[in-house]
Tab-separated table of C-alpha atoms in Angstrom:
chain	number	residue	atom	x	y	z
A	1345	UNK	CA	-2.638	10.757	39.953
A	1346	UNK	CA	-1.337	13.908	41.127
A	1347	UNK	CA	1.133	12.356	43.322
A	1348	UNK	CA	2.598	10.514	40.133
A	1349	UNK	CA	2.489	14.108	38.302
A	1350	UNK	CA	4.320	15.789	40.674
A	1351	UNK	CA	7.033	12.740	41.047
A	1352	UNK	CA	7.300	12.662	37.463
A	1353	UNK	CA	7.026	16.502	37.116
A	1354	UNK	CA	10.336	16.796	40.057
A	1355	UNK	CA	12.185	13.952	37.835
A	1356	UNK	CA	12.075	16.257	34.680
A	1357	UNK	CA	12.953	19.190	36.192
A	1358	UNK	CA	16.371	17.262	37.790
A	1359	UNK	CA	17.163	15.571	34.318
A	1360	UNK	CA	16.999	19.318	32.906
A	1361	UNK	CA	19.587	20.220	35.353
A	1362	UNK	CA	21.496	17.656	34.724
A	1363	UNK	CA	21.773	17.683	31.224
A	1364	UNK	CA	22.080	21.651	31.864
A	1365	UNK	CA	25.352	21.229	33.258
A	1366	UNK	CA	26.122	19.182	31.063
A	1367	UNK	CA	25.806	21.069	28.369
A	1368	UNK	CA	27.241	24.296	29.952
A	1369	UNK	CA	30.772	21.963	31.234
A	1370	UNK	CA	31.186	20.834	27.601
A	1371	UNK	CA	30.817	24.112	25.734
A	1372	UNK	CA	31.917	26.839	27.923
A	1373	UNK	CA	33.882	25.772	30.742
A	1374	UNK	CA	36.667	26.774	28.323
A	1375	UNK	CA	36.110	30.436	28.043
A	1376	UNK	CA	38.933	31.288	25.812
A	1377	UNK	CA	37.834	28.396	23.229
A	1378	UNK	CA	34.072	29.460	23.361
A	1379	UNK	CA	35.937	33.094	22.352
A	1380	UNK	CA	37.566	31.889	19.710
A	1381	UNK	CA	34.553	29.820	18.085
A	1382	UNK	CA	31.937	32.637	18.788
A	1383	UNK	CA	34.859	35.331	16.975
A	1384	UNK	CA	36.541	33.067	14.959
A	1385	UNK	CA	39.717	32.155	14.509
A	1386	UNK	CA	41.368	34.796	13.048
A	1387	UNK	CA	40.273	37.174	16.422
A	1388	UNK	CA	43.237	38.828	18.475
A	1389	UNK	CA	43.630	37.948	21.744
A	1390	UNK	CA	42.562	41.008	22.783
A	1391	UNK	CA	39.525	40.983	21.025
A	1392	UNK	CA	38.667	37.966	22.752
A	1393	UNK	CA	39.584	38.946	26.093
A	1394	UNK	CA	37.475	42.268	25.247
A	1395	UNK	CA	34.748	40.022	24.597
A	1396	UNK	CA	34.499	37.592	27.859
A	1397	UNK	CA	35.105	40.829	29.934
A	1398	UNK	CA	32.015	42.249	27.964
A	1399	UNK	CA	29.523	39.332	28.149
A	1400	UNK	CA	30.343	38.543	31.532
A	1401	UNK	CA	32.539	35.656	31.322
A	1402	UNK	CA	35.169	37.115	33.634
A	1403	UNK	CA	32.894	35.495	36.520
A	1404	UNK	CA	33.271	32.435	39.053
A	1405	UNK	CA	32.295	29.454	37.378
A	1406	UNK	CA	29.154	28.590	39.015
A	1407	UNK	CA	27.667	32.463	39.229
A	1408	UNK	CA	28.097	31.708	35.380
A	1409	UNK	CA	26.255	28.879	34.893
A	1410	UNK	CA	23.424	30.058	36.924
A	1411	UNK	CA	22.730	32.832	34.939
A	1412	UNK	CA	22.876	30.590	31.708
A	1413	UNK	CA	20.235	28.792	33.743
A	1414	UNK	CA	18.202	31.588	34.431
A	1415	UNK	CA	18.636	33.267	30.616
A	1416	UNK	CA	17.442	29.848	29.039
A	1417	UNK	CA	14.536	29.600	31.161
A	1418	UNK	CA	13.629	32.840	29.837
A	1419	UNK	CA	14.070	31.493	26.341
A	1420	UNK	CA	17.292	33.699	26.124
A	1421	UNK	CA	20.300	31.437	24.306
A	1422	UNK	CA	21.974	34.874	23.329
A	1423	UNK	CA	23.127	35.763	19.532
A	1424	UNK	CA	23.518	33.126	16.921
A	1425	UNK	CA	27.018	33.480	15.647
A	1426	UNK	CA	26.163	32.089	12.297
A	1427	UNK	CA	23.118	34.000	11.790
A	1428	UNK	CA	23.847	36.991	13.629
A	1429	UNK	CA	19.817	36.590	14.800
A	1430	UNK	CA	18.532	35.767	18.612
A	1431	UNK	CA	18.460	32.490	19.112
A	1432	UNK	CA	14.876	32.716	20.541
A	1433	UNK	CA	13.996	34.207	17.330
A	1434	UNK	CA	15.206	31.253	15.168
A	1435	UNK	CA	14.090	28.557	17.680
A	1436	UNK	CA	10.535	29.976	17.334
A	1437	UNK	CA	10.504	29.896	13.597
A	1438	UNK	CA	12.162	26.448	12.948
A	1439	UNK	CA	10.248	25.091	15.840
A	1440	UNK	CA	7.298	26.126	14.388
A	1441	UNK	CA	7.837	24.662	10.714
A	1442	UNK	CA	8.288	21.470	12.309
A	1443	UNK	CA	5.204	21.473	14.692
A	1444	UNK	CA	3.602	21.765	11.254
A	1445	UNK	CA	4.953	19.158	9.613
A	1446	UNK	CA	5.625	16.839	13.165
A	1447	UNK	CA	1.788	17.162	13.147
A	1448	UNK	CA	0.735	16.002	9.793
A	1449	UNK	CA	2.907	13.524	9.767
A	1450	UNK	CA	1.783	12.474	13.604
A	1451	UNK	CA	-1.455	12.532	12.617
A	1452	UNK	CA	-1.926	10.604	9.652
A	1453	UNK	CA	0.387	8.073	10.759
A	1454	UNK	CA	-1.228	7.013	13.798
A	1455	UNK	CA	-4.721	7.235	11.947
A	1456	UNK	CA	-3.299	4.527	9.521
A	1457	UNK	CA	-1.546	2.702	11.746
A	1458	UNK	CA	-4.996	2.422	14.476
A	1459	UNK	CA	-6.885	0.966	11.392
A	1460	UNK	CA	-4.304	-1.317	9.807
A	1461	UNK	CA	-2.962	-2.452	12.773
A	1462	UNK	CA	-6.780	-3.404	14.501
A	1463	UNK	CA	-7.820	-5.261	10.884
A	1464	UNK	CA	-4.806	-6.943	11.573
A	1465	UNK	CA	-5.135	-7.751	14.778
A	1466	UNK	CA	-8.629	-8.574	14.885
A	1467	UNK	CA	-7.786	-11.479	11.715
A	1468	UNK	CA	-4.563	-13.149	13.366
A	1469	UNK	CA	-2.919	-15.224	10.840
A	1470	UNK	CA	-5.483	-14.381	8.085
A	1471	UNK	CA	-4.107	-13.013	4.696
A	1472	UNK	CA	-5.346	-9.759	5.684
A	1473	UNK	CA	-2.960	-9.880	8.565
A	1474	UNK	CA	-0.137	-11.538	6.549
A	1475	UNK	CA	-0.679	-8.518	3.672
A	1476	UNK	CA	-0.498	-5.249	5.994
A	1477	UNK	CA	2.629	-6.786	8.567
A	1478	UNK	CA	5.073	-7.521	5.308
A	1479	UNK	CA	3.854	-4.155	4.364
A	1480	UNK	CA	4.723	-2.742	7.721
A	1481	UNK	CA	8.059	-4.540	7.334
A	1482	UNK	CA	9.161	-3.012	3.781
A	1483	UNK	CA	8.025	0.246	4.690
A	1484	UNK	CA	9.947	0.457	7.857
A	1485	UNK	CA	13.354	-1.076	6.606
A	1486	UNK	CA	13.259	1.521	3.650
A	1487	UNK	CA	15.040	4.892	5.284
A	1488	UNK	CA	14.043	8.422	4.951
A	1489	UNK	CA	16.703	9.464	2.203
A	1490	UNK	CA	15.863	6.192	-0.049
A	1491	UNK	CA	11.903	6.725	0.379
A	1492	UNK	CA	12.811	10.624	-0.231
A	1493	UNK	CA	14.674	9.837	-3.666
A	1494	UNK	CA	11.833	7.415	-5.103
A	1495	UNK	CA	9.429	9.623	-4.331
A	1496	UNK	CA	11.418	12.710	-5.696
A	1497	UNK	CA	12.072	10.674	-8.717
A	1498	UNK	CA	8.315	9.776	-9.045
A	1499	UNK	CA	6.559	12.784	-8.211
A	1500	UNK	CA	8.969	15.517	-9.385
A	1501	UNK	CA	11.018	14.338	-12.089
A	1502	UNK	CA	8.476	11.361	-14.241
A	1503	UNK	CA	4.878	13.237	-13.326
A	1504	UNK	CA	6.532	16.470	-12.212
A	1505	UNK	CA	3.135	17.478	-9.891
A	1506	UNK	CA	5.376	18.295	-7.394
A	1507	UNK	CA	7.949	20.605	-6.121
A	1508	UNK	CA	11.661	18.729	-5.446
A	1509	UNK	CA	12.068	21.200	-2.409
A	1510	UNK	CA	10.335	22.758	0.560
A	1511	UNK	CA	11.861	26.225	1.173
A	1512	UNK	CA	9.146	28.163	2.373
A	1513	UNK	CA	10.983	31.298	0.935
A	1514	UNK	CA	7.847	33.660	1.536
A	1515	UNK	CA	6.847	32.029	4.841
A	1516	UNK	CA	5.072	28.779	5.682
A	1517	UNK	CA	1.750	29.629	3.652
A	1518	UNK	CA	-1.198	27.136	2.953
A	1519	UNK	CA	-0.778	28.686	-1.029
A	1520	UNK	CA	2.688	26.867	-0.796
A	1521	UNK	CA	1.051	23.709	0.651
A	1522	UNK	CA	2.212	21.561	-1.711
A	1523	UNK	CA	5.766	21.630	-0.628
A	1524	UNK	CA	4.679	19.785	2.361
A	1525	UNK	CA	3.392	16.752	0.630
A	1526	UNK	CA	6.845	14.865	0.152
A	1527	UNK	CA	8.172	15.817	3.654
A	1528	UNK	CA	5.011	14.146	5.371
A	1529	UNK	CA	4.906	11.040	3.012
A	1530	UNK	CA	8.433	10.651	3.288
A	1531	UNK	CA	7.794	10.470	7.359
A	1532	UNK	CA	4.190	9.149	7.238
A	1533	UNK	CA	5.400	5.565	4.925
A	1534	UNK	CA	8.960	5.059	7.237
A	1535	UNK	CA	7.180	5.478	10.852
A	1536	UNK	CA	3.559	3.901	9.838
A	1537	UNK	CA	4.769	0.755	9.954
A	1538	UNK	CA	6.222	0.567	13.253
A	1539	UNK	CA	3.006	2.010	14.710
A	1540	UNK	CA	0.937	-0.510	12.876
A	1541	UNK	CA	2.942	-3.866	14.162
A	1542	UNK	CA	2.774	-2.476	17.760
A	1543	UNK	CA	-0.668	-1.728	17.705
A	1544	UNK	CA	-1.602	-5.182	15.342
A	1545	UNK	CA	-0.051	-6.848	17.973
A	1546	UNK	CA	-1.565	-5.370	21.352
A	1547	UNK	CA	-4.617	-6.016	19.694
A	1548	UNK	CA	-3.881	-9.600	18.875
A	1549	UNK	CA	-3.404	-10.097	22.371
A	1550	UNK	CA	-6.427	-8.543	23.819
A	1551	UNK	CA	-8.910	-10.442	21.118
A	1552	UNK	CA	-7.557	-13.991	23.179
A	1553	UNK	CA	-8.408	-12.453	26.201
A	1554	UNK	CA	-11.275	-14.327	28.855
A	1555	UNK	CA	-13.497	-10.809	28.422
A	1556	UNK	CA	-13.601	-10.592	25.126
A	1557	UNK	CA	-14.278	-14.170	24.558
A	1558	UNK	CA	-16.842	-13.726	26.998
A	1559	UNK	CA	-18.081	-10.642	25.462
A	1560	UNK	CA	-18.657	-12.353	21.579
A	1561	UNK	CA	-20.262	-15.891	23.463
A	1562	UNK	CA	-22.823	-13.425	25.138
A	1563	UNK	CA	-24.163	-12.595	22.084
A	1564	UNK	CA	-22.619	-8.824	21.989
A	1565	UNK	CA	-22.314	-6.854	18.364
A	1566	UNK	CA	-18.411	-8.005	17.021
A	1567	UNK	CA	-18.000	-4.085	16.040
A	1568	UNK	CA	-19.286	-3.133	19.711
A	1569	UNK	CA	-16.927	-5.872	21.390
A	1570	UNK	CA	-14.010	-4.305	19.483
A	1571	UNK	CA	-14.577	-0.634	20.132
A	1572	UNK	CA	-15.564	-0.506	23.419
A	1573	UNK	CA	-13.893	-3.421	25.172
A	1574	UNK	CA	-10.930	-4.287	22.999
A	1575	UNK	CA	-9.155	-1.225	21.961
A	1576	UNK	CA	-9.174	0.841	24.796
A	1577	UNK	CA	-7.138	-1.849	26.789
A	1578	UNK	CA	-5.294	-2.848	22.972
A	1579	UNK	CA	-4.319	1.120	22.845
A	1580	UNK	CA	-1.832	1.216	26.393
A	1581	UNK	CA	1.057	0.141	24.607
A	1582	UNK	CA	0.748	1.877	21.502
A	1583	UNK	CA	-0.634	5.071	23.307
A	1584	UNK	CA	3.550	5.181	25.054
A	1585	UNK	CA	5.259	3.950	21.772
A	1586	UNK	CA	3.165	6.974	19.873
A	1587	UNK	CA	3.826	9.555	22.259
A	1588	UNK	CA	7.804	9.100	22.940
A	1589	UNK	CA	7.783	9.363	19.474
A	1590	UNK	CA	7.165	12.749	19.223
A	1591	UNK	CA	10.415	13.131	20.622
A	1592	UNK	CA	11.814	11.516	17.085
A	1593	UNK	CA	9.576	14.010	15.042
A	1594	UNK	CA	11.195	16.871	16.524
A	1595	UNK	CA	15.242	16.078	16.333
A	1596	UNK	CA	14.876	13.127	14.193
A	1597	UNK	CA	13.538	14.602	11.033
A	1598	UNK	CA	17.120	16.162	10.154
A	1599	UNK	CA	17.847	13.808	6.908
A	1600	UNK	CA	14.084	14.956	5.867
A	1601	UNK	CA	14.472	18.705	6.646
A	1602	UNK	CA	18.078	18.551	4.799
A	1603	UNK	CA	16.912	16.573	2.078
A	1604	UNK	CA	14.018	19.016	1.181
A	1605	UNK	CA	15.338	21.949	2.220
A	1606	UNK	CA	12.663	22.470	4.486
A	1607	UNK	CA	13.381	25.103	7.221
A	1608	UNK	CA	12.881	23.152	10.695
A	1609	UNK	CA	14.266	22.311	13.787
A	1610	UNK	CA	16.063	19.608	12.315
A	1611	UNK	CA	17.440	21.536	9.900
A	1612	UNK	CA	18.813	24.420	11.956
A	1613	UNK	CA	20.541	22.115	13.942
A	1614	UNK	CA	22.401	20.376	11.470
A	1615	UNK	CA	23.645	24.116	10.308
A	1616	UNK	CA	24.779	24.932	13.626
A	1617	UNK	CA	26.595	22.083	13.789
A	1618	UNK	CA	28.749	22.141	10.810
A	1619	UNK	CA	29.397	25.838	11.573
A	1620	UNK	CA	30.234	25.179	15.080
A	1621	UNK	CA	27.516	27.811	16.371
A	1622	UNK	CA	27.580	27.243	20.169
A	1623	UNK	CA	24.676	28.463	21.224
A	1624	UNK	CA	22.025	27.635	18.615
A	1625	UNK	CA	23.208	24.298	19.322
A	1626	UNK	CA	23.152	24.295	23.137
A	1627	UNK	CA	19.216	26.164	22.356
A	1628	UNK	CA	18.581	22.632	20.300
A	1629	UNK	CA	19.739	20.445	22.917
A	1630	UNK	CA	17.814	22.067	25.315
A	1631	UNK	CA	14.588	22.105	23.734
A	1632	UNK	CA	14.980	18.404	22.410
A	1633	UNK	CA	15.784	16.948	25.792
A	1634	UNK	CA	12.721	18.824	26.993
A	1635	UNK	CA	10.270	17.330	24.352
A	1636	UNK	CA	11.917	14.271	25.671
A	1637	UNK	CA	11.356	14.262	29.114
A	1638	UNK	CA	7.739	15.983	28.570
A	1639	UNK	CA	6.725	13.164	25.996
A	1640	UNK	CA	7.542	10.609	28.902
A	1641	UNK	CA	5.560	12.614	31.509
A	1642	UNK	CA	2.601	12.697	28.751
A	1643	UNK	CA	3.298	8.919	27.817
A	1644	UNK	CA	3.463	8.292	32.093
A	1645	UNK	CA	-0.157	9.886	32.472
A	1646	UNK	CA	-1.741	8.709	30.073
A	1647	UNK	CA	-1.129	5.005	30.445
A	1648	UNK	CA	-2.210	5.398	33.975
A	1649	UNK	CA	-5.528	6.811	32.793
A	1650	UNK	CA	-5.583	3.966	29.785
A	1651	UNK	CA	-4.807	1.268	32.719
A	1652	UNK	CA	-6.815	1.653	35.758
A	1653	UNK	CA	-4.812	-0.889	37.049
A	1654	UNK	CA	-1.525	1.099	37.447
A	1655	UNK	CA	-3.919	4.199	38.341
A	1656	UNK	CA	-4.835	2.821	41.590
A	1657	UNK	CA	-2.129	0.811	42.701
């Protein structure tokens, strides 16, 4: 196990480095141009050339890049051009609005989708089974901005219970909770769905099994048979869908963030991208391709301690 953590551990740090460089080659190898975009346009030359002298960009190449290195490891992305803020300052507030809502929505998804998808694929075939996989299916094919506008049109406009936006203007408050509740069933009804089929049919497969046959001929409670000897082994491939999906919660909430205003990760980086602010989005790409690389070392472990078979080997 701790031979696999440390290979997996050495394979993250290298695909940081990588996508480091990366990063660094495409946005400021060209000094001048990263100038120009950080002062705009209508700078002087001599402004500009004031400005690499002053932040250092006068240096060789590579002593340049390793001191980007060394800054964003230290959670320093310098001064967002846009916002005239840190960029550790905005990460940490976006990042944290969408831990809130990537965690609601993470967790009532995959407590749906554990106890749709195991009725379903505990009754294989049954009308049961039939019922919850076409509702998988619709909910999946519908995307975020159509589910969004329904549910704006339902809920805000024709009951009007609601709010139509998520701003957070006074901070992200539990007396402003109610702004959360179209973001996360906007997320919870498009990625259910996909959780339930994988998990309905892992489970499928497991209750045709020799053990579990064996298990229900011996005389064992069906409820017993299911929990302990069924799921566990039904949960490995669900358990790596679930967690590389966290990856998706954090960069690929942007039409949800946008669409309610809410003030996220996704939403910052959409911002930064139509304003062309360098290094708010080099920040984001950083951090996403980090929740990347982490939810496969998470997904790695624990489907070695789900199958003892891959522990051991």
């Amino acid at each position: 196990m701790l031979q696999l953590a440390g290979k997996r551990l050495v394979q993250m740090a290298l695909i940081m480095l990588t996508v480091s460089l990366l990063l660094f080659l495409a946005f400021e190898a060209d000094k001048y141009s990263l100038a120009g975009k950080v002062l705009g346009q209508y700078s002087s030359q001599d402004q500009r050339l004031q400005w690499l002298e002053q932040n250092g960009y006068n240096a060789p190449f590579v002593q340049r890049y390793v001191t980007w290195v060394f800054n964003a490891a230290r959670g320093d992305f310098g001064e967002s051009v846009q916002f005239a803020t840190p960029v550790s300052t905005l990460l940490k507030d976006h990042l944290l609005n969408t831990a809130v809502l990537g965690g609601l929505v993470f967790t009532i998804t995959v407590s749906i989708a554990l106890v749709l998808g195991v009725l379903s694929g505990i009754a294989e075939g049954s009308a049961r089974d039939r019922g919850i996989t076409v509702l998988a299916v619709i909910t999946t094919s519908v995307p975020e901005f159509a589910s969004a506008t329904i549910l704006v049109a339902i809920f805000v406009f024709w009951l009007d219970i609601l709010p139509g936006t998520s701003p957070f203007s006074n901070g992200l408050t539990w007396a402003d909770a109610n702004q959360l509740v179209l973001p996360v069933m906007v997320l919870v009804i498009y990625n259910f769905g996909y959780y339930t089929r994988m998990t309905r049919a892992s489970m499928a497969e497991v209750m045709t099994s020799q053990y579990v046959r064996t298990a229900i001929l011996k005389g064992l409670p069906y409820k017993r048979v299911i929990l302990r000897h069924g799921l566990r082994n039904a949960l490995i491939a669900p358990f790596t869908v679930m967690i590389l999906q966290l990856n998706y919660l954090l960069s690929g909430v942007i039409v949800t963030e946008v669409f309610f205003s809410y003030k996220g990760f996704g939403k910052l980086l959409y911002e930064a991208a139509l304003f062309g602010d360098i290094f708010v989005i080099e920040a984001c790409a950083m951090v996403a391709v980090f929740i990347a690389v982490f939810s496969q070392f998470v997904s790695d472990i624990g489907y070695t301690l789900l199958n003892p078979r891959i522990r051991f080997s």
